[in-house]
């Protein structure tokens, strides 16, 4: 498993807020993704109906997951492929290594795959003498930097152009040091040249999967660069790493979800390359891999079925939730401390690594609800974050101070008269103290708030007192 | 217990009791055999409108499109190569539709038949279908149209007959089922919407990441009988 830094979320966030390079890079998320998505959706009147259908398709697939997985396996085998099942990271990594060793693989090219991050495949292959090469431009950049993705579809979104130029200078030492690296075009061309050789030399290609189609035994990847296609077409062996919830029943079902996927992710109607792969090359084919393996990974997902977290298994990893999240905008992906950042990560991480380690993440939400609003699969992300908060409370995982405050609040909330009296006293007191300024530069027990910004003083009394004053007028 | 048995047991524990086992199986089989289409975005009705929309959408995705009459493919390809200062050298598969292109006796391009090894500048393919909804090409793998040609050459030219342009993915899947039968698929089906690109450096879109820098589509109106026969074959 990738090293877990989620318990240090608060410290990570503090650092991220002060990191000027990161804050500059994050501006690209705030503008770009949101506008492009909005525009592409405005152009498709059927978008909301497609979202409903996409949700229903996945719900149906999850309710019958065992049967669809069996049907899928049967179709893969019938067309010459192999299917392997892995309960967890250890099994999945072992399966990959076995396949690589059988063909004496020295280098492995990789298409973008979040679950290979989840099982820390690269580190494992390296330890076993096999060189993994990330081929998605963003993944390649962060591999050079020794980092992990900070975004599920834009892994290097935290890196600036100048940083990429520096990294390339350090890594590609055979190229003239005075070459022009000012334009992103130059950088892309350089990476294209270097990776071309790697694609052709690789013994094994590993891709992820956006979908597995039960009807045909097909795995599907979606990319813009074409790196996934070179990864899976040129080497002798193609390994597909897929988690079990990627199943959809039919090609039609895949297409329904494709329509919401690219629009929600990058604001494209379709990504440039949507590639359907079924088995190894046929007898009469002149290119393609000789072996085709699919590794189906569970890693805790089947345990989510039938629980309040089942809906999370509909996630298609488009990244819309993090693109629209004010917390992600402020701290970026690395602060979340593990593989999956943003709202989807806040729900998934406690499930996959334990609420004791991932408990901070579901608390890092303003509950503004934008993630649920934009989720193409209509996953109730805030509701599930609340479930985690409840579990965290039940299991006494909160700091005792916080816990005592919550208990005191709960005691008062159950006694409305005392609650109203107390809130009235406090708000009136604060109002009087802030006369002339309307805000506090410092306030008792609110030091961490006022360190970054002023605390506004309450205005116009509590909600209940305002309600009492205003309601009769409206009724009249 | 094997990993497979373990995973399936864990799934079944959660789904148990909601429906009878027989009913669940029936529902799954029905879904696969009926493959309902779902929500289809409204599309144009006539062939001419479909062609127009396909070309518009493909151009929005940064492909170039040339709509020509049957028999004019050779001229259109040669002109495009000249216009882009490319040598008259093409890598293509054994596709019958492509073989029907009438090159001039003299001065036609050098044609290399087979997969691309990465040294070719120009690849030529025959598209199984076009999708007007998004300007997407659908290509199927095989000796006729090797997959490497779609990705290795810097320039990719795709010939697609106007008659093969459909409104949506779903119609193409129906055609694919008729062609390959019994749930079989070609090794690879490529849906291609514009040339390769990356937005991974500061979210700035740059063309020509790992695949072709240029994608040129030649839509052929009024396909010949020969072409129609080759499609059925």
Coordinates of C-alpha atoms in Angstrom, one line a residue, chain A residues 282 284-287, chain B residues 91-99 112-115 124-128 139-150 156 179-180 186-187 230-231 233:
Chain A
X282 CA -6.3 -13.0 -33.1
X284 CA -5.0 -13.3 -38.4
X285 CA -4.0 -10.1 -36.6
X286 CA -0.7 -8.5 -37.5
X287 CA -0.3 -6.5 -34.3
Chain B
X91 CA 1.3 2.8 -44.4
X92 CA -1.9 0.8 -44.6
X93 CA -3.5 -2.6 -43.9
X94 CA -4.9 -5.1 -46.3
X95 CA -8.4 -3.5 -46.2
X96 CA -10.4 -4.1 -49.4
X97 CA -12.0 -0.7 -49.3
X98 CA -8.6 1.0 -49.2
X99 CA -7.4 -1.3 -52.1
X112 CA 3.6 -0.1 -47.5
X113 CA 1.1 -2.8 -46.5
X114 CA 1.1 -4.1 -42.9
X115 CA 1.3 -2.8 -39.3
X124 CA -4.2 5.3 -43.7
X125 CA -7.2 3.4 -42.3
X126 CA -10.8 2.6 -43.2
X127 CA -13.3 3.5 -40.5
X128 CA -15.9 0.9 -39.6
X139 CA -12.1 1.5 -36.1
X140 CA -11.8 -2.2 -35.7
X141 CA -8.5 -4.1 -35.5
X142 CA -7.3 -6.9 -37.8
X143 CA -4.9 -7.3 -40.7
X144 CA -7.2 -5.1 -42.7
X145 CA -6.7 -2.1 -40.4
X146 CA -3.9 -2.8 -37.9
X147 CA -4.2 -0.9 -34.6
X148 CA -0.6 0.4 -34.7
X149 CA -1.5 2.5 -37.7
X150 CA -4.0 4.4 -35.6
X156 CA -3.5 9.6 -39.6
X179 CA -20.7 -8.2 -38.1
X180 CA -19.0 -10.3 -35.4
X186 CA -12.4 -7.9 -32.6
X187 CA -9.3 -7.6 -30.4
X230 CA -16.3 -5.2 -49.1
X231 CA -18.1 -3.9 -46.0
X233 CA -17.5 -9.3 -46.4

